[in-house]
Amino acid sequence: MDVAPVAEAYEDLRPLLFSIAYRMLGSVAEAEDVVQEAFVRYQHALEQGGEIESAKAYLSAVTTRLAIDHLRSARVRREQYVGEWLPEPLLTDEAALEGERYVEQADSLSMAFLLLLERLSPVERAVFLLHDVFDYGYGEVARIVGKSEGNCRQLAARARRHVVEERARFDASREQREELAARFFEAAVEGAVEDLVELLAADAAVYGDGGGNAPSWPRPIVGRERVARLVLGLGGAWRDLEVSLRRTEINGQPGAVVVDRSGRLIHVITLDIAGGLVQTVRSVINPDKLRHLGPLADVRALARERSERRA
């Protein structure tokens, strides 16, 4: 028997459960709600004298099933989402992982990977993540999702074909990616056109998530020259408004948080870097997806301020 008290189980298992729920849902707030509900159910089961052989097995199953149910109800909302949908950013710069384990963890947290998961059904996503990312055996995965072991193997194989073949592979060296990202943001802030263009892949793309609540780009911007112009325009706005860029790691990839003069968050930017070039720039400015990161700036007020300064 491995039935830990609620407080002990919470301390030991919450990081794992949050990791599962966040990768399932792409939302920090929703993942936290799911994990909280899983522990409420665990406590209730203990109080009712339920037969629980393993806290980890029980909580993993409840978390995954809740996430599956939540995804099914969220499908319509995502289809009606205004503009590009991106996962809620997760700051990961304090991770202590190194070497191969770090690369593996960062890869499965990247926005590129989470967006690929959006193509899977909720159950496919759960099976793939539990087995391929979190190393659960097929027998345990089958019990969690309520499918046969053979069916889970088929679901995992199908999901793997969808995900692995298209999965972006980022440069393994954390230091190299950080150095290139630093050059990218420096060029953007200083308006160094040639330096910026040299850092972009020919088919580089920018995606912005405003959710209809904040200024953003309704469609992707694709192509080295177009991306360079957009990023330089952002750099100009940053200079005009005297905002600050704080370099950090977001979803396991190099990025930055942009804050106003009072330190309030405007938006976050994350970079996909491969082959020594910036492949993709993603910006989340939707305030609903940034509240977990701290106080937010009034983006529309900042836009008006810049217009007045330039008038």
Tab-separated table of N, CA, C and O in Angstrom, residues 37-153:
chain	number	residue	atom	x	y	z
A	37	GLU	N	-8.702	19.837	-8.055
A	37	GLU	CA	-9.872	18.956	-7.984
A	37	GLU	C	-9.459	17.506	-7.759
A	37	GLU	O	-10.142	16.763	-7.036
A	38	ALA	N	-8.350	17.089	-8.351
A	38	ALA	CA	-7.869	15.710	-8.148
A	38	ALA	C	-7.550	15.461	-6.674
A	38	ALA	O	-7.886	14.398	-6.120
A	39	PHE	N	-6.926	16.426	-6.017
A	39	PHE	CA	-6.602	16.256	-4.599
A	39	PHE	C	-7.857	16.311	-3.725
A	39	PHE	O	-7.926	15.628	-2.697
A	40	VAL	N	-8.837	17.107	-4.120
A	40	VAL	CA	-10.105	17.119	-3.384
A	40	VAL	C	-10.736	15.732	-3.440
A	40	VAL	O	-11.227	15.205	-2.428
A	41	ARG	N	-10.722	15.117	-4.607
A	41	ARG	CA	-11.297	13.781	-4.759
A	41	ARG	C	-10.482	12.726	-4.006
A	41	ARG	O	-11.033	11.768	-3.455
A	42	TYR	N	-9.180	12.911	-3.988
A	42	TYR	CA	-8.308	11.990	-3.237
A	42	TYR	C	-8.629	12.054	-1.747
A	42	TYR	O	-8.777	11.023	-1.074
A	43	GLN	N	-8.753	13.266	-1.229
A	43	GLN	CA	-9.076	13.428	0.182
A	43	GLN	C	-10.441	12.820	0.499
A	43	GLN	O	-10.610	12.133	1.522
A	44	HIS	N	-11.403	13.062	-0.371
A	44	HIS	CA	-12.749	12.509	-0.157
A	44	HIS	C	-12.708	10.980	-0.169
A	44	HIS	O	-13.357	10.325	0.667
A	45	ALA	N	-11.935	10.419	-1.098
A	45	ALA	CA	-11.841	8.953	-1.172
A	45	ALA	C	-11.217	8.375	0.098
A	45	ALA	O	-11.662	7.342	0.611
A	46	LEU	N	-10.198	9.047	0.622
A	46	LEU	CA	-9.582	8.592	1.867
A	46	LEU	C	-10.567	8.678	3.026
A	46	LEU	O	-10.661	7.756	3.855
A	47	GLU	N	-11.321	9.766	3.092
A	47	GLU	CA	-12.287	9.934	4.171
A	47	GLU	C	-13.402	8.900	4.108
A	47	GLU	O	-13.948	8.501	5.146
A	48	GLN	N	-13.732	8.468	2.891
A	48	GLN	CA	-14.785	7.469	2.717
A	48	GLN	C	-14.270	6.041	2.844
A	48	GLN	O	-15.042	5.091	2.692
A	49	GLY	N	-12.971	5.896	3.120
A	49	GLY	CA	-12.407	4.559	3.279
A	49	GLY	C	-12.250	3.797	1.984
A	49	GLY	O	-12.257	2.553	1.977
A	50	GLY	N	-12.110	4.527	0.874
A	50	GLY	CA	-11.957	3.864	-0.417
A	50	GLY	C	-10.651	3.098	-0.511
A	50	GLY	O	-9.668	3.417	0.161
A	51	GLU	N	-10.649	2.078	-1.355
A	51	GLU	CA	-9.451	1.251	-1.532
A	51	GLU	C	-8.526	1.914	-2.549
A	51	GLU	O	-8.782	1.886	-3.748
A	52	ILE	N	-7.471	2.510	-2.044
A	52	ILE	CA	-6.473	3.166	-2.892
A	52	ILE	C	-5.137	2.503	-2.617
A	52	ILE	O	-4.599	2.606	-1.523
A	53	GLU	N	-4.609	1.822	-3.609
A	53	GLU	CA	-3.339	1.120	-3.426
A	53	GLU	C	-2.148	2.048	-3.601
A	53	GLU	O	-1.103	1.845	-2.988
A	54	SER	N	-2.291	3.056	-4.441
A	54	SER	CA	-1.177	3.970	-4.728
A	54	SER	C	-1.700	5.379	-4.928
A	54	SER	O	-2.579	5.605	-5.770
A	55	ALA	N	-1.165	6.328	-4.165
A	55	ALA	CA	-1.562	7.726	-4.340
A	55	ALA	C	-1.215	8.208	-5.743
A	55	ALA	O	-2.004	8.902	-6.389
A	56	LYS	N	-0.044	7.841	-6.224
A	56	LYS	CA	0.377	8.277	-7.556
A	56	LYS	C	-0.562	7.744	-8.631
A	56	LYS	O	-0.994	8.490	-9.517
A	57	ALA	N	-0.891	6.455	-8.556
A	57	ALA	CA	-1.768	5.864	-9.565
A	57	ALA	C	-3.155	6.503	-9.529
A	57	ALA	O	-3.737	6.838	-10.567
A	58	TYR	N	-3.685	6.682	-8.328
A	58	TYR	CA	-5.019	7.248	-8.190
A	58	TYR	C	-5.052	8.684	-8.705
A	58	TYR	O	-5.912	9.055	-9.515
A	59	LEU	N	-4.106	9.505	-8.260
A	59	LEU	CA	-4.102	10.914	-8.636
A	59	LEU	C	-3.770	11.116	-10.110
A	59	LEU	O	-4.311	12.019	-10.757
A	60	SER	N	-2.888	10.293	-10.654
A	60	SER	CA	-2.584	10.374	-12.087
A	60	SER	C	-3.835	10.079	-12.912
A	60	SER	O	-4.107	10.759	-13.917
A	61	ALA	N	-4.584	9.064	-12.481
A	61	ALA	CA	-5.796	8.688	-13.209
A	61	ALA	C	-6.842	9.791	-13.134
A	61	ALA	O	-7.430	10.176	-14.158
A	62	VAL	N	-7.075	10.332	-11.936
A	62	VAL	CA	-8.095	11.377	-11.786
A	62	VAL	C	-7.689	12.628	-12.558
A	62	VAL	O	-8.509	13.226	-13.270
A	63	THR	N	-6.435	13.028	-12.452
A	63	THR	CA	-5.960	14.210	-13.175
A	63	THR	C	-6.137	14.048	-14.675
A	63	THR	O	-6.627	14.956	-15.370
A	64	THR	N	-5.752	12.903	-15.197
A	64	THR	CA	-5.850	12.664	-16.640
A	64	THR	C	-7.299	12.644	-17.097
A	64	THR	O	-7.647	13.246	-18.125
A	65	ARG	N	-8.163	11.979	-16.341
A	65	ARG	CA	-9.578	11.907	-16.743
A	65	ARG	C	-10.244	13.269	-16.686
A	65	ARG	O	-11.041	13.614	-17.564
A	66	LEU	N	-9.921	14.049	-15.663
A	66	LEU	CA	-10.466	15.401	-15.587
A	66	LEU	C	-9.988	16.248	-16.765
A	66	LEU	O	-10.755	17.030	-17.341
A	67	ALA	N	-8.715	16.089	-17.127
A	67	ALA	CA	-8.164	16.846	-18.255
A	67	ALA	C	-8.841	16.435	-19.565
A	67	ALA	O	-9.134	17.284	-20.411
A	68	ILE	N	-9.091	15.146	-19.738
A	68	ILE	CA	-9.785	14.669	-20.942
A	68	ILE	C	-11.172	15.285	-21.026
A	68	ILE	O	-11.587	15.792	-22.086
A	69	ASP	N	-11.904	15.259	-19.919
A	69	ASP	CA	-13.252	15.848	-19.903
A	69	ASP	C	-13.193	17.343	-20.201
A	69	ASP	O	-14.037	17.876	-20.941
A	70	HIS	N	-12.205	18.010	-19.626
A	70	HIS	CA	-12.080	19.455	-19.845
A	70	HIS	C	-11.764	19.753	-21.307
A	70	HIS	O	-12.303	20.709	-21.886
A	71	LEU	N	-10.897	18.960	-21.906
A	71	LEU	CA	-10.560	19.175	-23.314
A	71	LEU	C	-11.774	19.015	-24.208
A	71	LEU	O	-11.963	19.765	-25.166
A	72	ARG	N	-12.587	18.023	-23.923
A	72	ARG	CA	-13.782	17.792	-24.748
A	72	ARG	C	-14.712	18.993	-24.691
A	72	ARG	O	-15.295	19.393	-25.705
A	73	SER	N	-14.838	19.598	-23.521
A	73	SER	CA	-15.718	20.761	-23.392
A	73	SER	C	-15.079	22.012	-23.968
A	73	SER	O	-15.775	22.976	-24.292
A	74	ALA	N	-13.747	22.014	-24.092
A	74	ALA	CA	-13.040	23.204	-24.576
A	74	ALA	C	-12.920	23.247	-26.086
A	74	ALA	O	-12.546	24.286	-26.652
A	75	ARG	N	-13.218	22.139	-26.757
A	75	ARG	CA	-13.016	22.092	-28.206
A	75	ARG	C	-13.763	23.212	-28.931
A	75	ARG	O	-13.226	23.888	-29.802
A	76	VAL	N	-15.039	23.417	-28.574
A	76	VAL	CA	-15.838	24.428	-29.261
A	76	VAL	C	-15.260	25.817	-28.996
A	76	VAL	O	-15.158	26.641	-29.906
A	77	ARG	N	-14.847	26.077	-27.749
A	77	ARG	CA	-14.279	27.390	-27.426
A	77	ARG	C	-13.020	27.656	-28.238
A	77	ARG	O	-12.783	28.774	-28.695
A	78	ARG	N	-12.201	26.637	-28.425
A	78	ARG	CA	-10.966	26.835	-29.191
A	78	ARG	C	-11.261	27.072	-30.667
A	78	ARG	O	-10.574	27.838	-31.323
A	79	GLU	N	-12.299	26.407	-31.178
A	79	GLU	CA	-12.663	26.605	-32.579
A	79	GLU	C	-13.182	28.018	-32.814
A	79	GLU	O	-13.057	28.559	-33.914
A	80	GLN	N	-13.771	28.623	-31.781
A	80	GLN	CA	-14.324	29.974	-31.916
A	80	GLN	C	-13.351	31.058	-31.459
A	80	GLN	O	-13.694	32.226	-31.444
A	81	TYR	N	-12.142	30.667	-31.097
A	81	TYR	CA	-11.157	31.604	-30.572
A	81	TYR	C	-10.800	32.637	-31.630
A	81	TYR	O	-10.619	32.311	-32.812
A	82	VAL	N	-10.689	33.899	-31.215
A	82	VAL	CA	-10.377	34.986	-32.140
A	82	VAL	C	-8.866	35.019	-32.386
A	82	VAL	O	-8.070	35.191	-31.459
A	83	GLY	N	-8.466	34.857	-33.651
A	83	GLY	CA	-7.048	34.893	-33.994
A	83	GLY	C	-6.342	33.583	-33.672
A	83	GLY	O	-6.962	32.528	-33.533
A	84	GLU	N	-5.028	33.663	-33.563
A	84	GLU	CA	-4.217	32.481	-33.287
A	84	GLU	C	-4.354	32.064	-31.815
A	84	GLU	O	-4.328	32.912	-30.926
A	85	TRP	N	-4.503	30.765	-31.585
A	85	TRP	CA	-4.520	30.233	-30.227
A	85	TRP	C	-3.137	29.701	-29.896
A	85	TRP	O	-2.576	28.886	-30.625
A	86	LEU	N	-2.561	30.198	-28.798
A	86	LEU	CA	-1.285	29.695	-28.302
A	86	LEU	C	-1.464	29.247	-26.861
A	86	LEU	O	-2.321	29.763	-26.140
A	87	PRO	N	-0.663	28.296	-26.400
A	87	PRO	CA	-0.740	27.884	-25.001
A	87	PRO	C	-0.394	29.032	-24.063
A	87	PRO	O	0.306	29.972	-24.447
A	88	GLU	N	-0.889	28.947	-22.825
A	88	GLU	CA	-0.479	29.924	-21.825
A	88	GLU	C	1.002	29.730	-21.531
A	88	GLU	O	1.452	28.614	-21.307
A	89	PRO	N	1.774	30.814	-21.533
A	89	PRO	CA	3.226	30.672	-21.325
A	89	PRO	C	3.556	30.227	-19.903
A	89	PRO	O	2.920	30.643	-18.935
A	90	LEU	N	4.567	29.402	-19.822
A	90	LEU	CA	5.047	28.879	-18.541
A	90	LEU	C	6.517	29.252	-18.404
A	90	LEU	O	7.339	28.899	-19.259
A	91	LEU	N	6.863	29.990	-17.364
A	91	LEU	CA	8.257	30.365	-17.150
A	91	LEU	C	9.014	29.165	-16.596
A	91	LEU	O	8.628	28.594	-15.576
A	92	THR	N	10.105	28.803	-17.256
A	92	THR	CA	10.847	27.587	-16.877
A	92	THR	C	12.317	27.869	-16.639
A	92	THR	O	13.136	26.943	-16.596
A	93	ASP	N	12.691	29.140	-16.452
A	93	ASP	CA	14.107	29.475	-16.351
A	93	ASP	C	14.744	28.994	-15.061
A	93	ASP	O	15.973	29.007	-14.939
A	94	GLU	N	13.942	28.570	-14.078
A	94	GLU	CA	14.519	28.111	-12.821
A	94	GLU	C	14.732	26.603	-12.792
A	94	GLU	O	15.152	26.045	-11.779
A	95	ALA	N	14.450	25.932	-13.889
A	95	ALA	CA	14.633	24.477	-13.932
A	95	ALA	C	16.100	24.123	-13.740
A	95	ALA	O	16.991	24.739	-14.315
A	96	ALA	N	16.330	23.109	-12.945
A	96	ALA	CA	17.710	22.728	-12.622
A	96	ALA	C	18.187	21.539	-13.460
A	96	ALA	O	19.270	21.016	-13.243
A	97	LEU	N	17.361	21.100	-14.405
A	97	LEU	CA	17.731	19.933	-15.209
A	97	LEU	C	18.898	20.270	-16.127
A	97	LEU	O	19.027	21.380	-16.619
A	98	GLU	N	19.729	19.281	-16.393
A	98	GLU	CA	20.880	19.477	-17.260
A	98	GLU	C	20.956	18.357	-18.301
A	98	GLU	O	20.314	17.321	-18.178
A	99	GLY	N	21.783	18.592	-19.316
A	99	GLY	CA	22.103	17.563	-20.290
A	99	GLY	C	20.891	17.033	-21.033
A	99	GLY	O	19.955	17.752	-21.358
A	100	GLU	N	20.896	15.731	-21.310
A	100	GLU	CA	19.864	15.103	-22.124
A	100	GLU	C	18.486	15.242	-21.486
A	100	GLU	O	17.487	15.454	-22.161
A	101	ARG	N	18.423	15.103	-20.157
A	101	ARG	CA	17.141	15.217	-19.471
A	101	ARG	C	16.561	16.617	-19.641
A	101	ARG	O	15.351	16.770	-19.833
A	102	TYR	N	17.417	17.637	-19.621
A	102	TYR	CA	16.931	18.998	-19.814
A	102	TYR	C	16.346	19.159	-21.215
A	102	TYR	O	15.257	19.717	-21.391
A	103	VAL	N	17.065	18.687	-22.220
A	103	VAL	CA	16.606	18.826	-23.603
A	103	VAL	C	15.266	18.127	-23.787
A	103	VAL	O	14.337	18.662	-24.397
A	104	GLU	N	15.141	16.925	-23.237
A	104	GLU	CA	13.899	16.160	-23.361
A	104	GLU	C	12.735	16.908	-22.706
A	104	GLU	O	11.645	17.014	-23.268
A	105	GLN	N	12.969	17.431	-21.508
A	105	GLN	CA	11.924	18.140	-20.783
A	105	GLN	C	11.539	19.427	-21.508
A	105	GLN	O	10.357	19.737	-21.662
A	106	ALA	N	12.522	20.181	-21.966
A	106	ALA	CA	12.258	21.433	-22.659
A	106	ALA	C	11.498	21.188	-23.955
A	106	ALA	O	10.586	21.941	-24.316
A	107	ASP	N	11.852	20.131	-24.667
A	107	ASP	CA	11.217	19.802	-25.934
A	107	ASP	C	9.733	19.529	-25.748
A	107	ASP	O	8.889	19.995	-26.513
A	108	SER	N	9.373	18.793	-24.692
A	108	SER	CA	7.970	18.422	-24.491
A	108	SER	C	7.150	19.547	-23.873
A	108	SER	O	5.937	19.417	-23.739
A	109	LEU	N	7.797	20.649	-23.497
A	109	LEU	CA	7.089	21.823	-22.986
A	109	LEU	C	6.955	22.922	-24.027
A	109	LEU	O	6.203	23.875	-23.829
A	110	SER	N	7.682	22.815	-25.125
A	110	SER	CA	7.706	23.891	-26.106
A	110	SER	C	6.310	24.148	-26.669
A	110	SER	O	5.474	23.248	-26.762
A	111	MET	N	6.068	25.395	-27.060
A	111	MET	CA	4.776	25.711	-27.658
A	111	MET	C	4.569	24.950	-28.960
A	111	MET	O	3.445	24.555	-29.288
A	112	ALA	N	5.640	24.726	-29.697
A	112	ALA	CA	5.529	23.964	-30.939
A	112	ALA	C	4.988	22.564	-30.659
A	112	ALA	O	4.109	22.060	-31.374
A	113	PHE	N	5.494	21.916	-29.604
A	113	PHE	CA	5.044	20.574	-29.246
A	113	PHE	C	3.600	20.604	-28.757
A	113	PHE	O	2.767	19.768	-29.151
A	114	LEU	N	3.272	21.561	-27.893
A	114	LEU	CA	1.906	21.641	-27.368
A	114	LEU	C	0.899	21.904	-28.485
A	114	LEU	O	-0.230	21.403	-28.443
A	115	LEU	N	1.296	22.668	-29.486
A	115	LEU	CA	0.397	22.922	-30.608
A	115	LEU	C	0.198	21.673	-31.459
A	115	LEU	O	-0.890	21.448	-32.001
A	116	LEU	N	1.232	20.846	-31.573
A	116	LEU	CA	1.061	19.573	-32.271
A	116	LEU	C	0.071	18.677	-31.536
A	116	LEU	O	-0.720	17.962	-32.152
A	117	LEU	N	0.107	18.712	-30.211
A	117	LEU	CA	-0.826	17.898	-29.429
A	117	LEU	C	-2.276	18.295	-29.683
A	117	LEU	O	-3.187	17.474	-29.514
A	118	GLU	N	-2.494	19.553	-30.088
A	118	GLU	CA	-3.855	20.007	-30.365
A	118	GLU	C	-4.497	19.228	-31.506
A	118	GLU	O	-5.721	19.209	-31.632
A	119	ARG	N	-3.692	18.591	-32.321
A	119	ARG	CA	-4.228	17.826	-33.457
A	119	ARG	C	-4.748	16.453	-33.040
A	119	ARG	O	-5.387	15.767	-33.836
A	120	LEU	N	-4.461	16.056	-31.809
A	120	LEU	CA	-4.876	14.744	-31.330
A	120	LEU	C	-6.198	14.835	-30.591
A	120	LEU	O	-6.552	15.877	-30.035
A	121	SER	N	-6.914	13.712	-30.558
A	121	SER	CA	-8.109	13.651	-29.726
A	121	SER	C	-7.673	13.668	-28.263
A	121	SER	O	-6.517	13.358	-27.947
A	122	PRO	N	-8.567	14.013	-27.330
A	122	PRO	CA	-8.181	14.041	-25.917
A	122	PRO	C	-7.598	12.724	-25.413
A	122	PRO	O	-6.598	12.732	-24.684
A	123	VAL	N	-8.175	11.603	-25.816
A	123	VAL	CA	-7.666	10.311	-25.336
A	123	VAL	C	-6.326	9.993	-25.984
A	123	VAL	O	-5.403	9.494	-25.325
A	124	GLU	N	-6.182	10.273	-27.269
A	124	GLU	CA	-4.892	10.075	-27.929
A	124	GLU	C	-3.805	10.894	-27.240
A	124	GLU	O	-2.702	10.407	-27.009
A	125	ARG	N	-4.140	12.120	-26.915
A	125	ARG	CA	-3.177	12.997	-26.260
A	125	ARG	C	-2.757	12.414	-24.916
A	125	ARG	O	-1.571	12.402	-24.576
A	126	ALA	N	-3.742	11.938	-24.153
A	126	ALA	CA	-3.445	11.376	-22.836
A	126	ALA	C	-2.554	10.148	-22.942
A	126	ALA	O	-1.553	10.009	-22.222
A	127	VAL	N	-2.886	9.246	-23.844
A	127	VAL	CA	-2.109	8.009	-24.007
A	127	VAL	C	-0.682	8.333	-24.434
A	127	VAL	O	0.290	7.796	-23.887
A	128	PHE	N	-0.547	9.201	-25.407
A	128	PHE	CA	0.775	9.563	-25.908
A	128	PHE	C	1.627	10.206	-24.821
A	128	PHE	O	2.789	9.843	-24.614
A	129	LEU	N	1.062	11.167	-24.106
A	129	LEU	CA	1.820	11.852	-23.067
A	129	LEU	C	2.204	10.905	-21.936
A	129	LEU	O	3.356	10.884	-21.496
A	130	LEU	N	1.245	10.143	-21.438
A	130	LEU	CA	1.523	9.260	-20.309
A	130	LEU	C	2.607	8.247	-20.656
A	130	LEU	O	3.516	7.994	-19.852
A	131	HIS	N	2.545	7.687	-21.858
A	131	HIS	CA	3.519	6.652	-22.218
A	131	HIS	C	4.833	7.235	-22.718
A	131	HIS	O	5.914	6.882	-22.230
A	132	ASP	N	4.772	8.140	-23.683
A	132	ASP	CA	5.995	8.592	-24.345
A	132	ASP	C	6.737	9.693	-23.587
A	132	ASP	O	7.959	9.791	-23.702
A	133	VAL	N	6.012	10.508	-22.828
A	133	VAL	CA	6.651	11.606	-22.112
A	133	VAL	C	6.881	11.261	-20.643
A	133	VAL	O	7.942	11.555	-20.084
A	134	PHE	N	5.899	10.612	-20.014
A	134	PHE	CA	5.984	10.362	-18.568
A	134	PHE	C	6.292	8.911	-18.211
A	134	PHE	O	6.312	8.550	-17.032
A	135	ASP	N	6.525	8.071	-19.204
A	135	ASP	CA	7.025	6.701	-18.993
A	135	ASP	C	6.086	5.798	-18.205
A	135	ASP	O	6.530	4.885	-17.501
A	136	TYR	N	4.798	6.019	-18.312
A	136	TYR	CA	3.842	5.079	-17.729
A	136	TYR	C	3.748	3.860	-18.650
A	136	TYR	O	3.747	3.993	-19.873
A	137	GLY	N	3.649	2.678	-18.057
A	137	GLY	CA	3.497	1.463	-18.855
A	137	GLY	C	2.119	1.402	-19.487
A	137	GLY	O	1.166	2.027	-19.010
A	138	TYR	N	2.006	0.625	-20.575
A	138	TYR	CA	0.723	0.543	-21.267
A	138	TYR	C	-0.383	-0.019	-20.378
A	138	TYR	O	-1.551	0.374	-20.501
A	139	GLY	N	-0.021	-0.910	-19.470
A	139	GLY	CA	-1.029	-1.456	-18.563
A	139	GLY	C	-1.626	-0.376	-17.682
A	139	GLY	O	-2.857	-0.296	-17.510
A	140	GLU	N	-0.775	0.468	-17.130
A	140	GLU	CA	-1.266	1.548	-16.275
A	140	GLU	C	-2.011	2.596	-17.093
A	140	GLU	O	-3.041	3.120	-16.657
A	141	VAL	N	-1.523	2.902	-18.298
A	141	VAL	CA	-2.214	3.850	-19.165
A	141	VAL	C	-3.616	3.342	-19.488
A	141	VAL	O	-4.592	4.101	-19.470
A	142	ALA	N	-3.714	2.038	-19.754
A	142	ALA	CA	-5.019	1.444	-20.074
A	142	ALA	C	-6.004	1.617	-18.925
A	142	ALA	O	-7.179	1.935	-19.129
A	143	ARG	N	-5.536	1.397	-17.701
A	143	ARG	CA	-6.418	1.566	-16.544
A	143	ARG	C	-6.828	3.025	-16.369
A	143	ARG	O	-7.964	3.317	-15.975
A	144	ILE	N	-5.934	3.947	-16.673
A	144	ILE	CA	-6.231	5.374	-16.494
A	144	ILE	C	-7.292	5.848	-17.480
A	144	ILE	O	-8.240	6.552	-17.106
A	145	VAL	N	-7.164	5.474	-18.759
A	145	VAL	CA	-8.075	5.990	-19.788
A	145	VAL	C	-9.251	5.076	-20.068
A	145	VAL	O	-10.132	5.418	-20.861
A	146	GLY	N	-9.277	3.902	-19.423
A	146	GLY	CA	-10.408	2.998	-19.591
A	146	GLY	C	-10.452	2.305	-20.935
A	146	GLY	O	-11.537	2.028	-21.468
A	147	LYS	N	-9.282	2.014	-21.496
A	147	LYS	CA	-9.181	1.294	-22.759
A	147	LYS	C	-8.386	0.011	-22.537
A	147	LYS	O	-7.714	-0.151	-21.518
A	148	SER	N	-8.421	-0.885	-23.507
A	148	SER	CA	-7.598	-2.080	-23.413
A	148	SER	C	-6.144	-1.715	-23.674
A	148	SER	O	-5.844	-0.689	-24.287
A	149	GLU	N	-5.237	-2.579	-23.215
A	149	GLU	CA	-3.818	-2.307	-23.428
A	149	GLU	C	-3.491	-2.285	-24.912
A	149	GLU	O	-2.723	-1.439	-25.382
A	150	GLY	N	-4.085	-3.219	-25.667
A	150	GLY	CA	-3.850	-3.240	-27.112
A	150	GLY	C	-4.346	-1.982	-27.789
A	150	GLY	O	-3.687	-1.443	-28.690
A	151	ASN	N	-5.510	-1.510	-27.348
A	151	ASN	CA	-6.059	-0.287	-27.916
A	151	ASN	C	-5.152	0.899	-27.605
A	151	ASN	O	-4.939	1.782	-28.449
A	152	CYS	N	-4.590	0.928	-26.406
A	152	CYS	CA	-3.688	2.027	-26.036
A	152	CYS	C	-2.426	2.013	-26.883
A	152	CYS	O	-1.907	3.073	-27.260
A	153	ARG	N	-1.932	0.816	-27.185
A	153	ARG	CA	-0.759	0.730	-28.052
A	153	ARG	C	-1.076	1.315	-29.437
A	153	ARG	O	-0.256	2.014	-30.040
